[in-house]
Amino acid sequence: MSESNKMTSGMTRANVAILIAAFVLLAGAIGYAIWRDSSSSAVDPMPQGAAGPADQLAELEARTRREPNSAEAWTALGAARFDLSDFAGAAAAYEKAVALSPDSAGLWSALGEARVMGGGSDPMPAQALQAFDKAIALDAKDPRARYFLAVKKDIGGDHKGAIEDWFALLADTPQGAPWEADLRRTIEQVGQIHKIDVAARLAATQARPLTPDEMPVAARAIPGPSRADMEAASQLPKGQQDQMIEGMVSALEAKLKANPADVDRWIMLMRSRMTLGETAKAAQALKDGVAANPNAAARLKAQGQLLGVPGA
């Protein structure tokens, strides 16, 4: 698997936030380094004079000093360090995050991946395996942990077992997922290396259709803090940026207090919190939304999974 692209230099503060949120979202869903490469191309080019990666990293590090008990702050720092190939630093940040949010399978598997990437000559460090096992114990469907546990089988000589596990993961992959092609390529390459015929099976295996609850159309149609909103905020002084963005989310929360039965607004709130990199608050929004709408729990959880909300 290839290393992820380094963080593009010169991003606006808003685009950095979007990139980190997108990283966390993908990491919660699958998290393989090669699959994050494609997401970086969607980020707009950065205007001249904007802060470089060192300044952006310093801002995230400063946030963890201001908010040492914030799991999302440590998660954002871990994501940024990983994107800069500082895998030891990423692991250290993720260790802080899992200590604060120990029930998040996505965070444990992110920690495991950082430990793998920073493992040097050891392709599967014991500490990485421990993190993946913890993720699976919390969520048996965690795709990243499943992928790397199959890698362990392949490393250990059980190539057929690894391929079987990857096929099982492929069968659970939602239709249109951005990682499907790379997963297929992994199966194909390992099959070729070890003389295992996978061609016919790959051709016959299709990603599963989305369930009605997983359909993201409604969530996409709901207005909320968008990239345009974030870009508009980036043109303001920092204090006004924070005030503008928080004002949008606060207004949304106020509407939900008045009408907690509005399921679409709970989805919007989850999406907004994930866009801002506030994963713990997104998880709380999911919990509150389900409590207020138990009959819509399946839909809220399915949308939360698509958004990468911890615990969805």
CSV table of C-alpha atoms in Angstrom, one decimal:
chain,number,residue,atom,x,y,z
A,1,MET,CA,0.0,0.0,0.0
A,2,SER,CA,1.4,3.4,-0.9
A,3,GLU,CA,1.9,6.2,1.6
A,4,SER,CA,-0.7,9.0,1.5
A,5,ASN,CA,0.2,12.2,-0.3
A,6,LYS,CA,1.7,14.9,1.9
A,7,MET,CA,-0.6,17.7,2.9
A,8,THR,CA,-0.8,20.1,0.0
A,9,SER,CA,1.1,23.3,0.8
A,10,GLY,CA,-0.6,26.6,1.0
A,11,MET,CA,-4.1,25.5,1.9
A,12,THR,CA,-6.5,28.0,3.4
A,13,ARG,CA,-7.5,27.4,7.0
A,14,ALA,CA,-11.0,26.3,5.8
A,15,ASN,CA,-9.6,23.8,3.3
A,16,VAL,CA,-7.3,22.4,6.0
A,17,ALA,CA,-10.3,21.9,8.2
A,18,ILE,CA,-12.2,20.2,5.3
A,19,LEU,CA,-9.2,18.0,4.5
A,20,ILE,CA,-8.8,16.9,8.0
A,21,ALA,CA,-12.5,16.2,8.4
A,22,ALA,CA,-12.5,14.3,5.2
A,23,PHE,CA,-9.5,12.3,6.4
A,24,VAL,CA,-11.2,11.4,9.6
A,25,LEU,CA,-14.4,10.5,7.7
A,26,LEU,CA,-12.6,8.1,5.4
A,27,ALA,CA,-10.5,6.8,8.3
A,28,GLY,CA,-13.7,5.9,10.2
A,29,ALA,CA,-15.0,4.2,7.1
A,30,ILE,CA,-11.9,2.4,5.8
A,31,GLY,CA,-8.7,4.3,6.5
A,32,TYR,CA,-6.2,2.8,4.2
A,33,ALA,CA,-3.4,5.2,3.2
A,34,ILE,CA,-3.7,4.5,-0.5
A,35,TRP,CA,-7.5,5.3,-0.3
A,36,ARG,CA,-6.8,8.7,1.2
A,37,ASP,CA,-4.6,9.6,-1.8
A,38,SER,CA,-7.6,10.2,-4.0
A,39,SER,CA,-9.4,12.4,-1.5
A,40,SER,CA,-6.6,15.0,-1.5
A,41,SER,CA,-7.2,15.7,-5.2
A,42,ALA,CA,-10.6,17.1,-4.3
A,43,VAL,CA,-9.2,19.9,-2.2
A,44,ASP,CA,-9.1,23.2,-4.0
A,45,PRO,CA,-5.7,24.7,-4.7
A,46,MET,CA,-4.5,27.1,-2.1
A,47,PRO,CA,-4.2,30.8,-2.7
A,48,GLN,CA,-0.7,32.3,-2.5
A,49,GLY,CA,0.2,33.6,0.9
A,50,ALA,CA,-1.9,31.1,2.9
A,51,ALA,CA,-0.4,29.3,5.8
A,52,GLY,CA,1.9,26.4,5.0
A,53,PRO,CA,1.8,22.9,6.6
A,54,ALA,CA,4.1,23.9,9.4
A,55,ASP,CA,1.8,26.7,10.5
A,56,GLN,CA,-1.3,24.5,10.1
A,57,LEU,CA,0.3,21.8,12.2
A,58,ALA,CA,1.3,24.4,14.8
A,59,GLU,CA,-2.3,25.5,15.0
A,60,LEU,CA,-3.5,22.0,15.6
A,61,GLU,CA,-0.8,21.4,18.3
A,62,ALA,CA,-1.8,24.6,20.0
A,63,ARG,CA,-5.4,23.4,20.0
A,64,THR,CA,-4.4,20.3,21.9
A,65,ARG,CA,-2.7,22.5,24.5
A,66,ARG,CA,-5.9,24.6,24.8
A,67,GLU,CA,-8.1,21.5,24.8
A,68,PRO,CA,-6.1,18.6,26.3
A,69,ASN,CA,-9.3,16.7,27.0
A,70,SER,CA,-10.7,17.0,23.5
A,71,ALA,CA,-10.6,13.7,21.6
A,72,GLU,CA,-11.4,15.5,18.4
A,73,ALA,CA,-8.5,17.8,18.8
A,74,TRP,CA,-6.1,14.9,19.2
A,75,THR,CA,-7.7,13.1,16.3
A,76,ALA,CA,-7.3,16.1,14.0
A,77,LEU,CA,-3.6,16.4,15.1
A,78,GLY,CA,-3.1,12.7,14.5
A,79,ALA,CA,-4.7,12.9,11.0
A,80,ALA,CA,-2.5,15.9,10.1
A,81,ARG,CA,0.7,14.2,11.4
A,82,PHE,CA,-0.1,11.0,9.5
A,83,ASP,CA,-0.7,13.0,6.3
A,84,LEU,CA,2.8,14.5,6.7
A,85,SER,CA,4.2,11.0,7.1
A,86,ASP,CA,5.0,11.6,10.8
A,87,PHE,CA,3.7,8.2,11.8
A,88,ALA,CA,5.2,8.1,15.3
A,89,GLY,CA,3.7,11.5,16.0
A,90,ALA,CA,0.4,10.4,14.6
A,91,ALA,CA,0.4,7.3,16.8
A,92,ALA,CA,1.2,9.5,19.8
A,93,ALA,CA,-1.8,11.8,19.1
A,94,TYR,CA,-4.1,8.9,18.4
A,95,GLU,CA,-3.1,7.3,21.7
A,96,LYS,CA,-4.3,10.5,23.4
A,97,ALA,CA,-7.5,10.3,21.4
A,98,VAL,CA,-8.3,6.7,22.3
A,99,ALA,CA,-7.6,7.4,25.9
A,100,LEU,CA,-10.3,10.1,25.8
A,101,SER,CA,-12.7,8.2,23.5
A,102,PRO,CA,-12.0,4.5,24.2
A,103,ASP,CA,-15.2,3.2,22.6
A,104,SER,CA,-14.4,4.5,19.1
A,105,ALA,CA,-13.4,1.6,16.8
A,106,GLY,CA,-12.4,4.0,14.1
A,107,LEU,CA,-9.9,5.7,16.4
A,108,TRP,CA,-8.4,2.4,17.5
A,109,SER,CA,-8.0,1.3,13.9
A,110,ALA,CA,-6.5,4.6,13.0
A,111,LEU,CA,-4.0,4.1,15.8
A,112,GLY,CA,-3.2,0.6,14.5
A,113,GLU,CA,-2.6,2.0,11.0
A,114,ALA,CA,-0.2,4.7,12.3
A,115,ARG,CA,1.7,2.0,14.2
A,116,VAL,CA,1.9,-0.2,11.1
A,117,MET,CA,3.2,2.7,9.0
A,118,GLY,CA,5.7,3.7,11.6
A,119,GLY,CA,6.8,0.1,12.3
A,120,GLY,CA,9.9,0.2,10.2
A,121,SER,CA,11.1,-3.3,9.3
A,122,ASP,CA,8.3,-4.9,11.3
A,123,PRO,CA,5.3,-5.2,8.9
A,124,MET,CA,2.8,-5.8,11.7
A,125,PRO,CA,4.0,-4.5,15.1
A,126,ALA,CA,2.4,-6.2,18.1
A,127,GLN,CA,1.0,-2.9,19.4
A,128,ALA,CA,-0.6,-2.3,16.0
A,129,LEU,CA,-2.3,-5.7,16.2
A,130,GLN,CA,-3.5,-4.9,19.7
A,131,ALA,CA,-5.2,-1.8,18.4
A,132,PHE,CA,-6.8,-3.6,15.5
A,133,ASP,CA,-8.1,-6.3,17.9
A,134,LYS,CA,-9.5,-3.6,20.1
A,135,ALA,CA,-11.3,-2.1,17.1
A,136,ILE,CA,-12.8,-5.4,16.1
A,137,ALA,CA,-13.9,-6.0,19.6
A,138,LEU,CA,-15.8,-2.7,19.5
A,139,ASP,CA,-17.1,-3.1,15.9
A,140,ALA,CA,-16.7,-6.4,14.1
A,141,LYS,CA,-17.4,-4.7,10.8
A,142,ASP,CA,-14.6,-2.0,11.1
A,143,PRO,CA,-13.2,-2.2,7.6
A,144,ARG,CA,-9.7,-0.9,8.3
A,145,ALA,CA,-9.2,-3.3,11.1
A,146,ARG,CA,-10.5,-6.1,8.9
A,147,TYR,CA,-8.2,-5.2,6.1
A,148,PHE,CA,-5.1,-5.1,8.3
A,149,LEU,CA,-6.0,-8.3,10.1
A,150,ALA,CA,-6.1,-10.0,6.6
A,151,VAL,CA,-2.7,-8.4,5.9
A,152,LYS,CA,-1.5,-10.2,9.0
A,153,LYS,CA,-2.7,-13.5,7.6
A,154,ASP,CA,-1.0,-12.8,4.3
A,155,ILE,CA,2.3,-11.9,6.1
A,156,GLY,CA,2.0,-15.1,8.1
A,157,GLY,CA,1.7,-17.2,5.0
A,158,ASP,CA,-2.1,-17.8,5.0
A,159,HIS,CA,-2.5,-16.1,1.6
A,160,LYS,CA,-5.8,-17.9,0.8
A,161,GLY,CA,-7.2,-16.9,4.2
A,162,ALA,CA,-6.2,-13.3,3.6
A,163,ILE,CA,-7.9,-13.3,0.2
A,164,GLU,CA,-11.0,-14.8,1.7
A,165,ASP,CA,-11.1,-12.0,4.3
A,166,TRP,CA,-10.7,-9.4,1.6
A,167,PHE,CA,-13.5,-10.9,-0.4
A,168,ALA,CA,-15.7,-10.8,2.7
A,169,LEU,CA,-14.8,-7.1,3.1
A,170,LEU,CA,-15.5,-6.5,-0.6
A,171,ALA,CA,-18.9,-8.1,-0.2
A,172,ASP,CA,-19.7,-5.7,2.7
A,173,THR,CA,-18.4,-2.7,0.7
A,174,PRO,CA,-21.3,-0.3,-0.1
A,175,GLN,CA,-21.8,0.3,-3.8
A,176,GLY,CA,-19.8,3.3,-5.1
A,177,ALA,CA,-17.4,3.3,-2.1
A,178,PRO,CA,-14.2,5.1,-3.1
A,179,TRP,CA,-12.0,2.2,-1.9
A,180,GLU,CA,-13.6,-0.6,-3.9
A,181,ALA,CA,-11.2,-0.4,-6.9
A,182,ASP,CA,-8.1,-0.5,-4.6
A,183,LEU,CA,-9.5,-3.4,-2.6
A,184,ARG,CA,-10.0,-5.3,-5.8
A,185,ARG,CA,-6.5,-4.5,-6.9
A,186,THR,CA,-5.1,-5.8,-3.6
A,187,ILE,CA,-6.9,-9.1,-4.1
A,188,GLU,CA,-5.7,-9.3,-7.7
A,189,GLN,CA,-2.1,-8.6,-6.9
A,190,VAL,CA,-1.9,-11.0,-3.9
A,191,GLY,CA,-3.5,-13.7,-6.1
A,192,GLN,CA,-1.0,-13.1,-8.9
A,193,ILE,CA,2.0,-13.2,-6.5
A,194,HIS,CA,0.9,-16.5,-4.8
A,195,LYS,CA,-0.6,-18.2,-7.9
A,196,ILE,CA,-4.1,-18.1,-6.6
A,197,ASP,CA,-6.8,-17.7,-9.3
A,198,VAL,CA,-9.1,-14.9,-8.3
A,199,ALA,CA,-10.1,-13.5,-11.7
A,200,ALA,CA,-13.5,-15.2,-12.1
A,201,ARG,CA,-14.5,-14.6,-8.5
A,202,LEU,CA,-13.5,-10.9,-8.7
A,203,ALA,CA,-15.6,-10.6,-11.9
A,204,ALA,CA,-18.6,-12.2,-10.1
A,205,THR,CA,-18.3,-10.3,-6.9
A,206,GLN,CA,-20.2,-7.0,-6.8
A,207,ALA,CA,-20.3,-4.4,-4.1
A,208,ARG,CA,-23.6,-4.6,-2.3
A,209,PRO,CA,-26.4,-2.1,-3.0
A,210,LEU,CA,-27.0,0.7,-0.5
A,211,THR,CA,-29.9,0.0,1.8
A,212,PRO,CA,-32.7,2.6,2.0
A,213,ASP,CA,-31.3,3.9,5.3
A,214,GLU,CA,-27.8,4.3,3.8
A,215,MET,CA,-29.0,6.4,0.9
A,216,PRO,CA,-27.1,9.7,1.4
A,217,VAL,CA,-29.4,11.7,-0.8
A,218,ALA,CA,-31.4,13.3,2.0
A,219,ALA,CA,-28.3,14.1,4.0
A,220,ARG,CA,-26.7,15.8,1.0
A,221,ALA,CA,-29.8,17.8,0.3
A,222,ILE,CA,-29.9,19.2,3.8
A,223,PRO,CA,-28.2,22.7,4.0
A,224,GLY,CA,-25.5,23.2,6.6
A,225,PRO,CA,-22.0,24.6,6.9
A,226,SER,CA,-20.7,23.7,3.5
A,227,ARG,CA,-17.3,24.2,1.8
A,228,ALA,CA,-18.6,27.6,0.5
A,229,ASP,CA,-19.6,28.6,4.0
A,230,MET,CA,-16.2,27.5,5.3
A,231,GLU,CA,-14.4,29.4,2.5
A,232,ALA,CA,-16.5,32.5,3.2
A,233,ALA,CA,-15.6,32.2,6.9
A,234,SER,CA,-11.9,31.9,5.9
A,235,GLN,CA,-12.0,35.4,4.5
A,236,LEU,CA,-12.9,36.8,7.9
A,237,PRO,CA,-10.6,37.4,10.9
A,238,LYS,CA,-10.1,34.3,13.0
A,239,GLY,CA,-12.5,35.4,15.8
A,240,GLN,CA,-15.2,36.2,13.3
A,241,GLN,CA,-14.6,32.9,11.5
A,242,ASP,CA,-15.2,30.9,14.6
A,243,GLN,CA,-18.2,33.0,15.5
A,244,MET,CA,-19.8,32.6,12.1
A,245,ILE,CA,-19.3,28.8,12.0
A,246,GLU,CA,-20.4,28.2,15.6
A,247,GLY,CA,-23.4,30.5,15.0
A,248,MET,CA,-24.6,28.2,12.2
A,249,VAL,CA,-24.3,25.1,14.3
A,250,SER,CA,-25.8,26.8,17.4
A,251,ALA,CA,-28.8,27.9,15.3
A,252,LEU,CA,-29.2,24.3,14.2
A,253,GLU,CA,-29.1,23.0,17.7
A,254,ALA,CA,-31.7,25.6,18.9
A,255,LYS,CA,-34.1,24.3,16.2
A,256,LEU,CA,-33.5,20.8,17.3
A,257,LYS,CA,-34.3,21.7,20.9
A,258,ALA,CA,-37.6,23.2,19.7
A,259,ASN,CA,-38.3,20.2,17.4
A,260,PRO,CA,-36.3,17.1,18.4
A,261,ALA,CA,-38.4,15.0,16.1
A,262,ASP,CA,-36.8,16.5,13.0
A,263,VAL,CA,-34.6,13.6,11.9
A,264,ASP,CA,-33.1,15.4,8.9
A,265,ARG,CA,-31.8,18.2,11.2
A,266,TRP,CA,-30.1,15.6,13.4
A,267,ILE,CA,-28.3,14.3,10.3
A,268,MET,CA,-27.4,17.8,9.4
A,269,LEU,CA,-26.0,18.4,12.8
A,270,MET,CA,-23.9,15.2,12.6
A,271,ARG,CA,-22.6,16.3,9.2
A,272,SER,CA,-21.8,19.8,10.5
A,273,ARG,CA,-19.9,18.5,13.5
A,274,MET,CA,-17.9,16.1,11.3
A,275,THR,CA,-17.1,18.9,8.8
A,276,LEU,CA,-15.7,20.9,11.7
A,277,GLY,CA,-13.7,17.9,12.9
A,278,GLU,CA,-15.7,17.6,16.1
A,279,THR,CA,-16.1,13.9,16.1
A,280,ALA,CA,-17.1,13.6,19.8
A,281,LYS,CA,-19.9,16.2,19.3
A,282,ALA,CA,-21.0,14.4,16.2
A,283,ALA,CA,-21.2,11.2,18.2
A,284,GLN,CA,-23.2,13.0,20.9
A,285,ALA,CA,-25.6,14.3,18.2
A,286,LEU,CA,-26.2,10.8,17.0
A,287,LYS,CA,-26.9,9.6,20.6
A,288,ASP,CA,-29.3,12.5,21.2
A,289,GLY,CA,-31.0,12.0,17.9
A,290,VAL,CA,-31.6,8.3,18.5
A,291,ALA,CA,-32.9,9.1,22.0
A,292,ALA,CA,-35.3,11.6,20.6
A,293,ASN,CA,-36.3,9.4,17.7
A,294,PRO,CA,-36.0,5.7,18.6
A,295,ASN,CA,-38.1,4.7,15.6
A,296,ALA,CA,-35.6,6.4,13.3
A,297,ALA,CA,-32.5,4.8,15.0
A,298,ALA,CA,-31.6,2.7,12.0
A,299,ARG,CA,-31.7,5.6,9.6
A,300,LEU,CA,-29.7,7.9,11.9
A,301,LYS,CA,-27.1,5.2,12.6
A,302,ALA,CA,-26.8,4.4,8.9
A,303,GLN,CA,-26.3,8.0,8.0
A,304,GLY,CA,-23.8,8.3,10.9
A,305,GLN,CA,-21.8,5.4,9.4
A,306,LEU,CA,-21.6,7.1,6.0
A,307,LEU,CA,-20.4,10.3,7.7
A,308,GLY,CA,-17.9,8.4,9.8
A,309,VAL,CA,-19.4,9.3,13.1
A,310,PRO,CA,-17.7,7.3,15.9
A,311,GLY,CA,-20.0,4.7,17.4
A,312,ALA,CA,-22.5,4.8,14.5
